[in-house]
Every structure is written in structure tokens, then in C-alpha cells.
Tab-separated table of C-alpha atoms in Angstrom:
chain	number	residue	atom	x	y	z
M	1	MET	CA	161.329	66.252	112.883
M	2	ALA	CA	163.980	67.590	115.638
M	3	SER	CA	162.580	68.725	118.679
M	4	VAL	CA	162.560	72.859	119.099
M	5	THR	CA	163.907	73.840	122.317
M	6	PRO	CA	162.505	77.591	122.677
M	7	THR	CA	158.823	78.061	123.890
M	8	LEU	CA	156.462	80.834	123.883
M	9	SER	CA	154.623	82.017	126.828
M	10	ARG	CA	152.125	85.005	126.954
M	11	HIS	CA	154.072	86.123	129.815
M	12	ASP	CA	157.727	85.848	128.416
M	13	SER	CA	159.629	89.098	127.286
M	14	PRO	CA	160.286	88.998	123.739
M	15	GLY	CA	163.482	87.951	123.710
M	16	PRO	CA	166.302	89.198	121.367
M	17	GLU	CA	166.413	89.310	117.758
M	18	PRO	CA	165.809	87.151	115.325
M	19	PHE	CA	163.069	85.994	117.376
M	20	ALA	CA	161.480	89.426	118.747
M	21	VAL	CA	157.689	88.855	118.678
M	22	PRO	CA	156.615	90.651	115.400
M	23	HIS	CA	153.682	93.203	114.776
M	24	ASP	CA	152.285	90.943	112.008
M	25	CYS	CA	150.154	88.394	111.689
M	26	LEU	CA	149.278	84.984	110.494
M	27	VAL	CA	147.006	83.275	108.380
M	28	VAL	CA	146.515	79.507	108.552
M	29	MET	CA	144.441	77.899	105.629
M	30	LEU	CA	143.503	74.612	106.532
M	31	VAL	CA	142.826	72.211	103.488
M	32	GLY	CA	141.240	68.907	103.583
M	33	LEU	CA	138.343	66.533	103.136
M	34	PRO	CA	135.589	66.143	105.471
M	35	ALA	CA	136.272	63.908	108.542
M	36	SER	CA	140.027	64.443	108.025
M	37	GLY	CA	140.549	66.056	111.048
M	38	LYS	CA	141.372	69.607	110.312
M	39	SER	CA	138.691	71.243	112.298
M	40	THR	CA	140.065	69.253	115.283
M	41	LEU	CA	143.875	70.114	114.459
M	42	ALA	CA	142.979	73.713	114.118
M	43	ARG	CA	141.199	73.811	117.258
M	44	HIS	CA	144.337	71.877	119.199
M	45	ILE	CA	146.637	74.786	117.663
M	46	HIS	CA	144.080	77.444	118.383
M	47	GLN	CA	144.218	76.369	122.081
M	48	PHE	CA	148.017	76.302	122.208
M	49	VAL	CA	148.420	79.673	120.660
M	50	SER	CA	146.016	81.324	123.128
M	51	THR	CA	147.391	79.718	126.270
M	52	CYS	CA	151.261	79.274	125.525
M	53	THR	CA	151.991	82.149	123.207
M	54	PRO	CA	151.316	86.062	123.333
M	55	TYR	CA	149.341	85.955	120.362
M	56	THR	CA	145.425	86.154	119.874
M	57	SER	CA	144.084	83.735	117.986
M	58	ALA	CA	140.406	82.611	116.581
M	59	ILE	CA	139.347	80.067	114.297
M	60	TYR	CA	136.900	81.144	111.357
M	61	ASN	CA	135.001	78.165	110.138
M	62	ALA	CA	133.114	78.110	107.131
M	63	GLY	CA	130.370	75.633	108.113
M	64	ASP	CA	129.198	77.939	110.894
M	65	ILE	CA	128.653	80.596	108.345
M	66	ARG	CA	126.639	78.062	106.357
M	67	ARG	CA	124.533	77.029	109.183
M	68	GLN	CA	123.745	80.850	110.081
M	69	ASN	CA	122.571	81.435	106.824
M	70	SER	CA	121.028	78.208	105.472
M	71	SER	CA	118.904	75.282	106.753
M	72	PHE	CA	120.956	71.818	106.018
M	73	HIS	CA	118.662	68.737	105.098
M	74	THR	CA	120.931	66.129	103.522
M	75	SER	CA	124.406	65.701	102.155
M	76	ASP	CA	122.347	66.818	98.302
M	77	PHE	CA	123.685	70.235	99.549
M	78	PHE	CA	127.321	69.185	98.686
M	79	ASN	CA	126.734	67.245	95.508
M	80	PRO	CA	128.838	69.147	92.753
M	81	ASN	CA	125.506	68.815	90.656
M	82	ASN	CA	124.025	70.974	93.002
M	83	LEU	CA	124.584	74.843	91.184
M	84	GLN	CA	122.834	76.462	94.203
M	85	GLY	CA	124.573	74.665	96.688
M	86	ARG	CA	127.957	75.021	94.934
M	87	MET	CA	127.351	78.833	94.801
M	88	ASP	CA	126.411	79.011	98.673
M	89	ARG	CA	129.338	77.421	99.199
M	90	GLU	CA	131.757	79.554	97.672
M	91	MET	CA	129.742	82.640	99.055
M	92	TYR	CA	130.016	81.430	102.800
M	93	ALA	CA	133.551	80.774	102.190
M	94	ASP	CA	134.177	84.270	100.535
M	95	ILE	CA	132.247	85.601	103.911
M	96	ASN	CA	134.377	83.322	106.157
M	97	LEU	CA	137.872	84.858	104.969
M	98	HIS	CA	136.045	88.413	104.897
M	99	ASN	CA	135.566	88.009	108.566
M	100	LEU	CA	138.975	86.942	109.027
M	101	LEU	CA	140.689	89.528	107.189
M	102	HIS	CA	138.512	92.087	109.066
M	103	ASP	CA	139.492	90.836	112.256
M	104	LEU	CA	143.200	90.951	111.552
M	105	ARG	CA	142.790	94.722	109.846
M	106	ARG	CA	141.623	95.932	113.088
M	107	GLY	CA	143.849	93.922	115.247
M	108	ALA	CA	141.146	91.997	116.863
M	109	THR	CA	143.106	88.729	116.576
M	110	GLN	CA	146.746	87.867	115.087
M	111	VAL	CA	146.669	84.251	114.300
M	112	GLY	CA	143.584	83.130	112.300
M	113	PHE	CA	142.482	79.814	111.228
M	114	LEU	CA	140.673	79.719	107.957
M	115	ASP	CA	138.871	76.242	108.795
M	116	ALA	CA	137.378	74.897	105.326
M	117	THR	CA	137.850	72.252	102.961
M	118	ASN	CA	139.407	74.497	100.468
M	119	THR	CA	139.658	71.298	98.336
M	120	THR	CA	139.856	72.704	94.605
M	121	ILE	CA	142.494	74.954	93.026
M	122	ASP	CA	140.029	77.674	92.295
M	123	ARG	CA	138.820	78.151	96.018
M	124	ARG	CA	142.449	77.904	96.835
M	125	ARG	CA	143.347	80.502	94.198
M	126	ARG	CA	140.722	82.829	95.261
M	127	MET	CA	141.623	83.013	98.766
M	128	PHE	CA	144.929	83.644	98.220
M	129	ASP	CA	143.634	86.451	95.711
M	130	THR	CA	141.804	88.022	98.294
M	131	ILE	CA	144.418	87.801	100.784
M	132	ARG	CA	146.755	89.249	98.442
M	133	ALA	CA	144.287	92.564	97.198
M	134	SER	CA	143.745	93.028	101.168
M	135	GLY	CA	146.830	94.727	101.774
M	136	ILE	CA	147.025	93.185	105.295
M	137	ASN	CA	150.108	91.381	104.012
M	138	PRO	CA	149.855	88.246	106.640
M	139	HIS	CA	152.334	85.466	106.877
M	140	VAL	CA	150.295	82.610	105.100
M	141	VAL	CA	150.512	78.866	105.856
M	142	VAL	CA	148.740	76.009	104.195
M	143	LEU	CA	148.061	73.192	106.822
M	144	ASP	CA	146.937	70.273	104.479
M	145	VAL	CA	145.100	67.635	106.763
M	146	GLN	CA	144.926	64.023	105.279
M	147	CYS	CA	143.159	60.947	106.890
M	148	THR	CA	144.208	58.034	104.653
M	149	LYS	CA	143.743	55.005	106.904
M	150	PRO	CA	139.715	53.796	106.876
M	151	HIS	CA	139.764	53.018	110.639
M	152	LEU	CA	140.645	56.201	111.429
M	153	LEU	CA	138.358	57.972	109.023
M	154	ASN	CA	135.250	55.778	110.534
M	155	PHE	CA	136.378	56.850	113.690
M	156	ASN	CA	136.157	60.657	112.486
M	157	ILE	CA	132.793	60.231	110.651
M	158	SER	CA	130.912	58.468	113.795
M	159	GLY	CA	132.067	62.067	115.522
M	160	LYS	CA	130.168	63.812	112.903
M	161	ALA	CA	127.020	62.202	113.911
M	162	HIS	CA	126.483	64.306	117.008
M	163	ASN	CA	127.537	67.570	115.184
M	164	ARG	CA	124.605	70.667	114.600
M	165	ASP	CA	124.100	69.419	111.295
M	166	TYR	CA	122.390	66.164	112.593
M	167	HIS	CA	120.867	67.325	115.766
M	168	ASP	CA	117.484	65.859	114.386
M	169	LYS	CA	118.977	62.500	113.024
M	170	ASP	CA	119.780	59.254	114.471
M	171	TYR	CA	123.124	57.950	114.519
M	172	LEU	CA	123.274	55.707	111.503
M	173	THR	CA	121.097	58.406	109.348
M	174	ALA	CA	123.633	60.998	110.555
M	175	VAL	CA	126.620	58.800	109.475
M	176	ASN	CA	125.326	57.446	106.060
M	177	ASP	CA	124.714	60.867	104.622
M	178	PHE	CA	128.141	62.285	106.099
M	179	LYS	CA	129.581	59.519	104.026
M	180	VAL	CA	127.611	60.609	101.021
M	181	ARG	CA	128.843	63.746	101.549
M	182	THR	CA	132.805	63.017	101.529
M	183	ARG	CA	132.082	60.965	98.487
M	184	HIS	CA	130.508	64.116	96.546
M	185	TYR	CA	133.768	66.055	97.912
M	186	HIS	CA	136.167	63.236	96.297
M	187	LYS	CA	134.392	63.913	93.212
M	188	VAL	CA	136.256	67.620	92.955
M	189	TYR	CA	138.871	67.043	95.373
M	190	GLN	CA	142.165	68.493	93.955
M	191	PRO	CA	145.357	67.735	96.019
M	192	ILE	CA	147.837	70.133	96.431
M	193	VAL	CA	151.081	69.862	94.655
M	194	ARG	CA	154.129	71.843	94.522
M	195	ASP	CA	153.730	73.440	91.285
M	196	GLU	CA	150.293	74.933	92.619
M	197	LEU	CA	152.040	76.453	95.914
M	198	ALA	CA	154.708	78.091	93.701
M	199	HIS	CA	151.954	80.803	92.354
M	200	TYR	CA	150.770	81.816	96.061
M	201	PRO	CA	152.642	84.461	98.522
M	202	LEU	CA	153.314	81.511	100.869
M	203	ALA	CA	155.057	81.225	103.989
M	204	MET	CA	155.077	77.460	104.600
M	205	TYR	CA	153.004	74.476	103.493
M	206	VAL	CA	152.484	71.830	106.172
M	207	ARG	CA	150.946	68.382	105.490
M	208	VAL	CA	149.613	66.467	108.504
M	209	CYS	CA	148.830	62.663	107.771
M	210	ASN	CA	146.481	60.462	110.434
M	211	ALA	CA	146.027	62.753	113.346
M	212	GLY	CA	150.033	63.526	113.393
M	213	GLU	CA	151.209	60.345	112.755
M	214	SER	CA	153.284	62.241	110.188
M	215	PHE	CA	154.141	66.139	109.603
M	216	ASP	CA	155.821	67.045	106.566
M	217	ASN	CA	156.505	70.678	105.924
M	218	TRP	CA	158.704	73.013	103.685
M	219	SER	CA	159.374	76.725	104.074
M	220	LEU	CA	158.735	78.679	100.733
M	221	ASP	CA	160.003	82.177	102.455
M	222	ASP	CA	163.466	81.979	104.068
M	223	SER	CA	162.474	84.866	106.299
M	224	PHE	CA	159.313	83.203	107.886
M	225	LYS	CA	161.670	81.027	109.850
M	226	LYS	CA	163.140	83.962	111.624
M	227	THR	CA	159.530	84.717	113.015
M	228	HIS	CA	157.936	83.315	116.397
M	229	PHE	CA	155.213	82.008	114.145
M	230	TYR	CA	157.723	79.368	112.576
M	231	LEU	CA	159.001	78.546	115.750
M	232	MET	CA	155.782	78.408	117.385
M	233	LEU	CA	154.609	76.212	114.348
M	234	MET	CA	157.785	73.802	115.115
M	235	HIS	CA	157.017	73.654	118.871
M	236	PHE	CA	153.397	72.598	118.494
M	237	GLU	CA	154.365	70.232	115.879
M	238	SER	CA	157.534	68.408	118.111
M	239	ASN	CA	154.990	67.929	120.772
M	240	TYR	CA	151.478	67.262	119.171
M	241	TYR	CA	151.787	63.532	119.802
M	242	ASN	CA	152.350	63.849	123.317
M	243	THR	CA	149.676	66.763	124.076
M	244	GLU	CA	147.074	65.501	121.508
M	245	GLY	CA	148.142	62.650	119.217
M	246	LYS	CA	148.256	60.133	121.967
M	247	ARG	CA	144.974	60.952	123.502
M	248	TYR	CA	143.589	60.331	119.722
M	249	PHE	CA	144.654	57.189	119.019
M	250	GLU	CA	143.321	55.666	122.682
M	251	ALA	CA	139.772	56.652	121.934
M	252	VAL	CA	139.949	55.132	118.403
M	253	GLU	CA	141.124	51.902	120.166
M	254	ALA	CA	138.191	52.314	122.862
M	255	PHE	CA	135.866	53.320	120.181
M	256	TYR	CA	136.741	49.795	118.245
M	257	LYS	CA	136.519	47.602	121.137
M	258	ASN	CA	133.342	49.141	123.003
M	259	SER	CA	131.335	49.625	119.711
M	260	THR	CA	128.754	47.243	118.890
M	261	ALA	CA	127.120	49.318	116.213
M	262	GLY	CA	129.773	49.897	113.849
M	263	ILE	CA	129.708	52.260	110.722
M	264	ALA	CA	128.224	50.550	107.587
M	265	GLY	CA	130.219	50.155	104.809
């Protein structure tokens, strides 16, 4: 994608139309399987927004809601046949979105990242219905994060062994349990297609593959291209490899060079 020349700064003046800083807000809905890199990408964009733009930004992570409200034991919580677990996950997703919309409404943040798997059509439809019913009318961008290379996926999973779900587990137990979790999600995963997106009040769709090796996006709302939000996202995209991607791939290379434990199949 062509590089975007304009940059944003907290200290810059808004500039001339059509790129004046608007008095509106943005919701970035993450979509992706576990260990796809979506939370990492959300954190990178959040850091960029917070340090390089005039906007306030916050991440709303459904996993954090779950950890605050229930005790995690094993990946069985994510088994689609676990009815109570499924109901709880949907409830936590709803609470998470409610928190985001509440902060947008009261002006506590202008850019909110809805960080959850959102891997089913029913979940995504409900999220959009709730956003539409809120009356806030934010711009909504879907950020579809995918990891299709096994060696990258294994590296990402290795990092999950150190998250809060596994604070009392050894490395191999944590890694193997997380792999079972990903298999549970694959059973119900419904990839996004254009026909689905046509039914949503969506400003833009962005697909990111393999830690930024490729970006694919299309705008469903021409007016969105006249906002600072669009310019901000395009600037982040065009510079992502130099700011974050290169460091990630160096870490992957070092992991495989130095690791003796590896990851079981």
C-alpha cells in the first residue's frame, strides 16, 4: 500500500478541511482466533493513537472481564459443548462492549478497541446491533487478524504460557492447554466474508495477516476516507513493519534459534 504522507500529533493544529479533527469517535472491533496476534496489534495501535494523535484511546479486553468474574481452570471453559461456559463468554463480551460504549458516551475515550475473538457471525451481529442501538453512531472498523503460518502461531502460543490464565501452571502444561483452547475455537470459527459485512454499519474492514506481512482493506463508507481516523489507520499500516513487525520477526527467529524446549505438535 502506498505510504501516507500526513502525520498526526497531539500538538498539531487540526489543519484545513477535509481533515479537521472531528468531534466523533471510533470503535475498532477485533476479530481473530486465539494466538492470531490481535491483542498485540490492538496494543500497538493503541500506543500509536495515544502518543502520536490528538485522540484518547483505550482497549476493552473481554478476557479481562472473564478473569475478573470467574476462575479459570482449563481450556474446557472454551469448549463449545460447555453450555455454561458459552453463556458466560457471551455475557462477558456484552459487558465489555457496554463498558466501551459507556466511555464513548461520557467522552472518556474517543477510540475504543473491542478486543475479543468475535469469531462467530452471531457474536459479530449482536455487537453491531448493540452499537447501532446505542445512539452514539461511532465509526466502526473491523480489524480481522489472522495467523496462517504454523511457526508464527507456535511462537505466539509460547507467549501465552506466561499470561494470567496460567500463572500457576508450568510451561508445557500451559502451552498444551492453550492449544486445546484454539482447537475449540476452530470448531465454531466463521471467517468474515464480504456478504456479511454488507449488513453492518461499517466504515472500513482491515485484514492483517501474519503480524503485518500483509494488509488488505476496503472502505464501505466513502465519507470515512475524509476523517482523521482513516488517515491515522493508513499511516499506522504503512509504517507498521518498521515500527513493530521487524522486531517481531527478529524475536521469532531468536525463539527458534535459542529454544531447546520447543512446542509439542
